[in-house]
CSV table of N, CA and C in Angstrom, one decimal:
chain,number,residue,atom,x,y,z
A,1,MET,N,-12.0,-2.1,12.0
A,1,MET,CA,-12.6,-3.2,11.3
A,1,MET,C,-14.0,-3.5,11.9
A,2,ASP,N,-14.9,-3.7,11.1
A,2,ASP,CA,-16.3,-4.0,11.5
A,2,ASP,C,-16.4,-5.5,11.6
A,3,ALA,N,-16.9,-6.0,12.7
A,3,ALA,CA,-16.9,-7.5,12.9
A,3,ALA,C,-17.9,-8.2,11.9
A,4,ILE,N,-18.9,-7.4,11.5
A,4,ILE,CA,-19.9,-8.0,10.5
A,4,ILE,C,-19.4,-7.9,9.1
A,5,ARG,N,-18.8,-6.8,8.7
A,5,ARG,CA,-18.3,-6.6,7.3
A,5,ARG,C,-16.9,-7.1,7.1
A,6,GLY,N,-16.1,-7.2,8.1
A,6,GLY,CA,-14.8,-7.6,7.9
A,6,GLY,C,-13.8,-6.4,7.8
A,7,PRO,N,-12.6,-6.7,7.4
A,7,PRO,CA,-11.6,-5.6,7.4
A,7,PRO,C,-11.9,-4.6,6.3
A,8,ASP,N,-11.5,-3.3,6.6
A,8,ASP,CA,-11.7,-2.3,5.6
A,8,ASP,C,-10.6,-2.3,4.5
A,9,ALA,N,-10.7,-1.4,3.5
A,9,ALA,CA,-9.8,-1.4,2.4
A,9,ALA,C,-8.4,-1.1,2.9
A,10,GLY,N,-8.2,-0.2,3.9
A,10,GLY,CA,-6.9,0.1,4.4
A,10,GLY,C,-6.2,-1.1,5.0
A,11,THR,N,-7.0,-1.8,5.8
A,11,THR,CA,-6.4,-3.0,6.5
A,11,THR,C,-6.0,-4.0,5.5
A,12,LEU,N,-6.9,-4.2,4.5
A,12,LEU,CA,-6.6,-5.2,3.4
A,12,LEU,C,-5.4,-4.8,2.6
A,13,LEU,N,-5.2,-3.5,2.4
A,13,LEU,CA,-4.1,-3.0,1.6
A,13,LEU,C,-2.8,-3.3,2.4
A,14,ILE,N,-2.8,-3.0,3.7
A,14,ILE,CA,-1.6,-3.2,4.5
A,14,ILE,C,-1.2,-4.7,4.5
A,15,ARG,N,-2.2,-5.5,4.7
A,15,ARG,CA,-2.0,-7.0,4.6
A,15,ARG,C,-1.4,-7.4,3.3
A,16,ALA,N,-1.9,-6.9,2.2
A,16,ALA,CA,-1.5,-7.2,0.8
A,16,ALA,C,0.0,-6.7,0.6
A,17,LEU,N,0.3,-5.5,1.1
A,17,LEU,CA,1.7,-5.0,1.0
A,17,LEU,C,2.6,-5.9,1.8
A,18,ARG,N,2.3,-6.2,3.0
A,18,ARG,CA,3.1,-7.1,3.8
A,18,ARG,C,3.4,-8.4,3.1
A,19,GLY,N,2.3,-9.0,2.6
A,19,GLY,CA,2.4,-10.3,1.9
A,19,GLY,C,3.3,-10.2,0.7
A,20,HIS,N,3.1,-9.1,-0.1
A,20,HIS,CA,3.9,-8.9,-1.3
A,20,HIS,C,5.4,-8.8,-0.9
A,21,ALA,N,5.7,-8.0,0.1
A,21,ALA,CA,7.0,-7.8,0.6
A,21,ALA,C,7.6,-9.1,1.1
A,22,GLY,N,6.8,-9.8,1.8
A,22,GLY,CA,7.3,-11.1,2.4
A,22,GLY,C,7.6,-12.1,1.2
A,23,ALA,N,6.8,-12.1,0.2
A,23,ALA,CA,7.1,-13.0,-0.9
A,23,ALA,C,8.4,-12.6,-1.6
A,24,ALA,N,8.8,-11.4,-1.5
A,24,ALA,CA,10.1,-10.9,-2.1
A,24,ALA,C,11.2,-11.1,-1.1
A,25,GLY,N,10.9,-11.7,0.1
A,25,GLY,CA,12.0,-11.8,1.1
A,25,GLY,C,12.3,-10.6,1.9
A,26,LEU,N,11.3,-9.7,2.0
A,26,LEU,CA,11.5,-8.4,2.7
A,26,LEU,C,10.6,-8.2,3.8
A,27,THR,N,10.9,-7.5,4.8
A,27,THR,CA,10.1,-7.1,5.9
A,27,THR,C,9.9,-5.6,5.9
A,28,MET,N,8.6,-5.2,6.0
A,28,MET,CA,8.3,-3.7,6.0
A,28,MET,C,7.3,-3.5,7.0
A,29,HIS,N,7.2,-2.3,7.5
A,29,HIS,CA,6.1,-1.9,8.4
A,29,HIS,C,5.5,-0.6,7.9
A,30,VAL,N,4.2,-0.4,8.2
A,30,VAL,CA,3.6,0.8,7.9
A,30,VAL,C,3.7,1.8,9.0
A,31,GLU,N,4.3,3.0,8.7
A,31,GLU,CA,4.5,4.0,9.7
A,31,GLU,C,3.3,4.9,9.8
A,32,SER,N,2.6,5.1,8.7
A,32,SER,CA,1.4,5.9,8.8
A,32,SER,C,0.5,5.6,7.6
A,33,ILE,N,-0.7,5.8,7.8
A,33,ILE,CA,-1.7,5.6,6.7
A,33,ILE,C,-2.8,6.6,6.9
A,34,ALA,N,-3.2,7.2,5.8
A,34,ALA,CA,-4.4,8.1,5.8
A,34,ALA,C,-5.3,7.7,4.7
A,35,CYS,N,-6.6,7.5,5.0
A,35,CYS,CA,-7.5,7.0,4.0
A,35,CYS,C,-8.6,8.0,3.8
A,36,THR,N,-8.9,8.3,2.5
A,36,THR,CA,-9.9,9.3,2.2
A,36,THR,C,-10.9,8.6,1.2
A,37,PRO,N,-12.2,8.7,1.5
A,37,PRO,CA,-13.2,8.2,0.5
A,37,PRO,C,-13.0,8.8,-0.8
A,38,TRP,N,-13.3,8.0,-1.9
A,38,TRP,CA,-13.1,8.5,-3.2
A,38,TRP,C,-14.2,8.0,-4.1
A,39,ALA,N,-14.7,8.7,-5.0
A,39,ALA,CA,-15.8,8.3,-5.9
A,39,ALA,C,-15.7,9.0,-7.3
A,40,SER,N,-16.1,8.3,-8.3
A,40,SER,CA,-16.2,8.9,-9.6
A,40,SER,C,-17.7,8.6,-10.0
A,41,ALA,N,-18.0,8.9,-11.3
A,41,ALA,CA,-19.3,8.7,-11.8
A,41,ALA,C,-19.7,7.2,-11.8
A,42,THR,N,-18.7,6.3,-11.9
A,42,THR,CA,-18.9,4.9,-12.0
A,42,THR,C,-18.3,4.0,-10.9
A,43,PHE,N,-17.3,4.6,-10.2
A,43,PHE,CA,-16.6,3.8,-9.2
A,43,PHE,C,-16.6,4.4,-7.8
A,44,VAL,N,-16.5,3.6,-6.8
A,44,VAL,CA,-16.4,4.0,-5.4
A,44,VAL,C,-15.2,3.3,-4.8
A,45,GLY,N,-14.4,4.1,-4.0
A,45,GLY,CA,-13.3,3.5,-3.4
A,45,GLY,C,-12.7,4.3,-2.4
A,46,THR,N,-11.4,4.2,-2.2
A,46,THR,CA,-10.6,4.9,-1.1
A,46,THR,C,-9.3,5.3,-1.7
A,47,LEU,N,-8.8,6.5,-1.4
A,47,LEU,CA,-7.5,6.9,-1.7
A,47,LEU,C,-6.7,6.8,-0.4
A,48,HIS,N,-5.6,6.0,-0.5
A,48,HIS,CA,-4.7,5.7,0.7
A,48,HIS,C,-3.4,6.4,0.5
A,49,ARG,N,-2.9,7.0,1.5
A,49,ARG,CA,-1.5,7.6,1.5
A,49,ARG,C,-0.8,6.9,2.6
A,50,LEU,N,0.3,6.2,2.2
A,50,LEU,CA,1.0,5.4,3.2
A,50,LEU,C,2.5,5.8,3.2
A,51,THR,N,3.1,5.7,4.4
A,51,THR,CA,4.5,5.7,4.5
A,51,THR,C,4.9,4.4,5.1
A,52,ILE,N,5.8,3.7,4.4
A,52,ILE,CA,6.3,2.4,4.9
A,52,ILE,C,7.8,2.5,5.1
A,53,ALA,N,8.3,1.7,6.0
A,53,ALA,CA,9.7,1.7,6.3
A,53,ALA,C,10.2,0.3,6.2
A,54,ALA,N,11.5,0.2,5.8
A,54,ALA,CA,12.2,-1.1,5.7
A,54,ALA,C,13.7,-0.9,5.8
A,55,MET,N,14.3,-2.0,6.2
A,55,MET,CA,15.8,-1.9,6.2
A,55,MET,C,16.3,-2.0,4.8
A,56,PRO,N,17.4,-1.2,4.5
A,56,PRO,CA,17.9,-1.2,3.1
A,56,PRO,C,18.7,-2.4,2.7
A,57,VAL,N,17.9,-3.5,2.5
A,57,VAL,CA,18.6,-4.8,2.2
A,57,VAL,C,18.6,-5.0,0.7
A,58,PRO,N,19.4,-5.9,0.1
A,58,PRO,CA,19.4,-6.2,-1.3
A,58,PRO,C,17.9,-6.6,-1.7
A,59,GLY,N,17.5,-6.0,-2.8
A,59,GLY,CA,16.2,-6.3,-3.4
A,59,GLY,C,15.1,-5.3,-3.0
A,60,LEU,N,15.4,-4.5,-2.0
A,60,LEU,CA,14.4,-3.5,-1.6
A,60,LEU,C,14.0,-2.5,-2.7
A,61,ARG,N,15.1,-1.9,-3.3
A,61,ARG,CA,14.8,-0.9,-4.4
A,61,ARG,C,14.1,-1.5,-5.5
A,62,ASP,N,14.4,-2.8,-5.9
A,62,ASP,CA,13.7,-3.5,-7.0
A,62,ASP,C,12.3,-3.7,-6.6
A,63,TRP,N,12.0,-4.1,-5.4
A,63,TRP,CA,10.6,-4.3,-4.9
A,63,TRP,C,9.8,-3.0,-5.0
A,64,ILE,N,10.4,-1.9,-4.5
A,64,ILE,CA,9.8,-0.6,-4.6
A,64,ILE,C,9.5,-0.2,-6.0
A,65,GLU,N,10.4,-0.3,-6.9
A,65,GLU,CA,10.2,0.1,-8.3
A,65,GLU,C,9.2,-0.8,-9.0
A,66,ALA,N,8.9,-2.0,-8.5
A,66,ALA,CA,7.9,-2.9,-9.1
A,66,ALA,C,6.5,-2.7,-8.5
A,67,LEU,N,6.4,-1.9,-7.5
A,67,LEU,CA,5.1,-1.8,-6.8
A,67,LEU,C,4.0,-1.2,-7.7
A,68,PRO,N,4.3,-0.2,-8.6
A,68,PRO,CA,3.2,0.3,-9.4
A,68,PRO,C,2.5,-0.7,-10.4
A,69,GLU,N,3.3,-1.8,-10.7
A,69,GLU,CA,2.8,-2.8,-11.6
A,69,GLU,C,2.3,-4.1,-10.9
A,70,ALA,N,2.5,-4.1,-9.6
A,70,ALA,CA,2.2,-5.3,-8.8
A,70,ALA,C,0.7,-5.6,-8.8
A,71,GLU,N,0.4,-6.9,-8.6
A,71,GLU,CA,-0.9,-7.4,-8.4
A,71,GLU,C,-1.1,-7.7,-6.9
A,72,PHE,N,-2.2,-7.2,-6.3
A,72,PHE,CA,-2.5,-7.4,-4.9
A,72,PHE,C,-3.8,-8.1,-4.8
A,73,ALA,N,-3.9,-9.1,-3.9
A,73,ALA,CA,-5.1,-9.9,-3.7
A,73,ALA,C,-5.8,-9.2,-2.5
A,74,MET,N,-6.9,-8.6,-2.7
A,74,MET,CA,-7.7,-7.9,-1.7
A,74,MET,C,-9.2,-8.2,-1.9
A,75,ARG,N,-9.7,-9.1,-1.0
A,75,ARG,CA,-11.1,-9.5,-1.1
A,75,ARG,C,-12.0,-8.3,-1.1
A,76,GLY,N,-12.8,-8.2,-2.2
A,76,GLY,CA,-13.8,-7.2,-2.4
A,76,GLY,C,-13.3,-5.8,-2.9
A,77,HIS,N,-12.0,-5.7,-3.1
A,77,HIS,CA,-11.4,-4.5,-3.6
A,77,HIS,C,-10.3,-4.8,-4.6
A,78,ILE,N,-10.0,-3.8,-5.4
A,78,ILE,CA,-8.9,-3.9,-6.4
A,78,ILE,C,-8.0,-2.7,-6.3
A,79,VAL,N,-6.8,-2.8,-6.5
A,79,VAL,CA,-5.9,-1.7,-6.6
A,79,VAL,C,-5.9,-1.2,-8.0
A,80,ALA,N,-6.5,0.0,-8.2
A,80,ALA,CA,-6.6,0.6,-9.5
A,80,ALA,C,-5.4,1.4,-9.9
A,81,ASP,N,-4.7,2.0,-8.9
A,81,ASP,CA,-3.5,2.8,-9.2
A,81,ASP,C,-2.6,2.8,-7.9
A,82,LEU,N,-1.3,2.8,-8.2
A,82,LEU,CA,-0.3,2.9,-7.1
A,82,LEU,C,0.8,3.7,-7.6
A,83,VAL,N,1.2,4.8,-6.9
A,83,VAL,CA,2.2,5.7,-7.3
A,83,VAL,C,3.2,5.8,-6.1
A,84,VAL,N,4.5,5.6,-6.4
A,84,VAL,CA,5.5,5.8,-5.4
A,84,VAL,C,5.9,7.3,-5.4
A,85,ASP,N,5.6,8.0,-4.4
A,85,ASP,CA,5.8,9.4,-4.3
A,85,ASP,C,7.2,9.8,-3.9
A,86,ARG,N,7.7,9.1,-2.9
A,86,ARG,CA,9.0,9.5,-2.4
A,86,ARG,C,9.7,8.4,-1.7
A,87,ILE,N,11.0,8.3,-1.9
A,87,ILE,CA,11.9,7.4,-1.2
A,87,ILE,C,13.0,8.2,-0.5
A,88,GLU,N,13.1,8.0,0.8
A,88,GLU,CA,14.2,8.7,1.5
A,88,GLU,C,14.8,7.8,2.5
A,89,SER,N,16.1,8.0,2.7
A,89,SER,CA,16.8,7.3,3.8
A,89,SER,C,16.8,8.1,5.1
A,90,ILE,N,16.3,7.6,6.1
A,90,ILE,CA,16.2,8.2,7.4
A,90,ILE,C,16.8,7.3,8.4
A,91,GLY,N,17.9,7.6,9.0
A,91,GLY,CA,18.6,6.7,9.9
A,91,GLY,C,19.0,5.5,9.2
A,92,ASP,N,18.6,4.3,9.8
A,92,ASP,CA,19.0,3.0,9.2
A,92,ASP,C,17.9,2.4,8.3
A,93,ARG,N,16.9,3.2,7.9
A,93,ARG,CA,15.8,2.7,7.2
A,93,ARG,C,15.5,3.5,5.9
A,94,GLU,N,14.9,2.8,5.0
A,94,GLU,CA,14.3,3.5,3.8
A,94,GLU,C,12.8,3.8,4.1
A,95,HIS,N,12.4,5.0,3.9
A,95,HIS,CA,11.0,5.4,4.1
A,95,HIS,C,10.4,5.7,2.7
A,96,VAL,N,9.3,5.0,2.4
A,96,VAL,CA,8.7,5.1,1.1
A,96,VAL,C,7.3,5.6,1.3
A,97,THR,N,6.9,6.7,0.6
A,97,THR,CA,5.6,7.2,0.6
A,97,THR,C,4.9,6.8,-0.7
A,98,ILE,N,3.7,6.2,-0.6
A,98,ILE,CA,3.0,5.8,-1.7
A,98,ILE,C,1.6,6.2,-1.6
A,99,ALA,N,1.0,6.4,-2.8
A,99,ALA,CA,-0.5,6.8,-2.9
A,99,ALA,C,-1.1,5.6,-3.7
A,100,VAL,N,-2.2,5.1,-3.1
A,100,VAL,CA,-2.9,3.9,-3.7
A,100,VAL,C,-4.4,4.2,-3.7
A,101,LEU,N,-4.9,4.0,-4.9
A,101,LEU,CA,-6.4,4.1,-5.1
A,101,LEU,C,-6.9,2.7,-5.2
A,102,THR,N,-7.8,2.3,-4.2
A,102,THR,CA,-8.5,1.0,-4.2
A,102,THR,C,-10.0,1.3,-4.6
A,103,LEU,N,-10.5,0.4,-5.3
A,103,LEU,CA,-11.9,0.5,-5.7
A,103,LEU,C,-12.7,-0.7,-5.2
A,104,ILE,N,-13.9,-0.5,-4.8
A,104,ILE,CA,-14.8,-1.6,-4.4
A,104,ILE,C,-15.0,-2.5,-5.6
A,105,ASP,N,-14.8,-3.8,-5.5
A,105,ASP,CA,-15.0,-4.8,-6.6
A,105,ASP,C,-16.3,-5.5,-6.3
A,106,ALA,N,-17.4,-4.9,-6.8
A,106,ALA,CA,-18.7,-5.5,-6.5
A,106,ALA,C,-19.1,-6.5,-7.6
């Protein structure tokens, strides 16, 4: 995080995911995140690949299935695309790998 510019898109995305999960009564944590700059002819953003983990409580699968259509509040950025790549049970937790494209909202 840059003290002058504020949090980067990855930090904002993690906060938004945690808030979204919390609103659904769930607790999740990010196990890993990789961020790659992304650009097209008209947009600039970041491609994020995250693995999140959560206890397999009622409502978790519904929350995961709803992620691609969810709205996330991220100051200065928008979520343009979110894809759930993989869901697997490891130990006592569900591990979910997602790919998220955020764009700078100028």
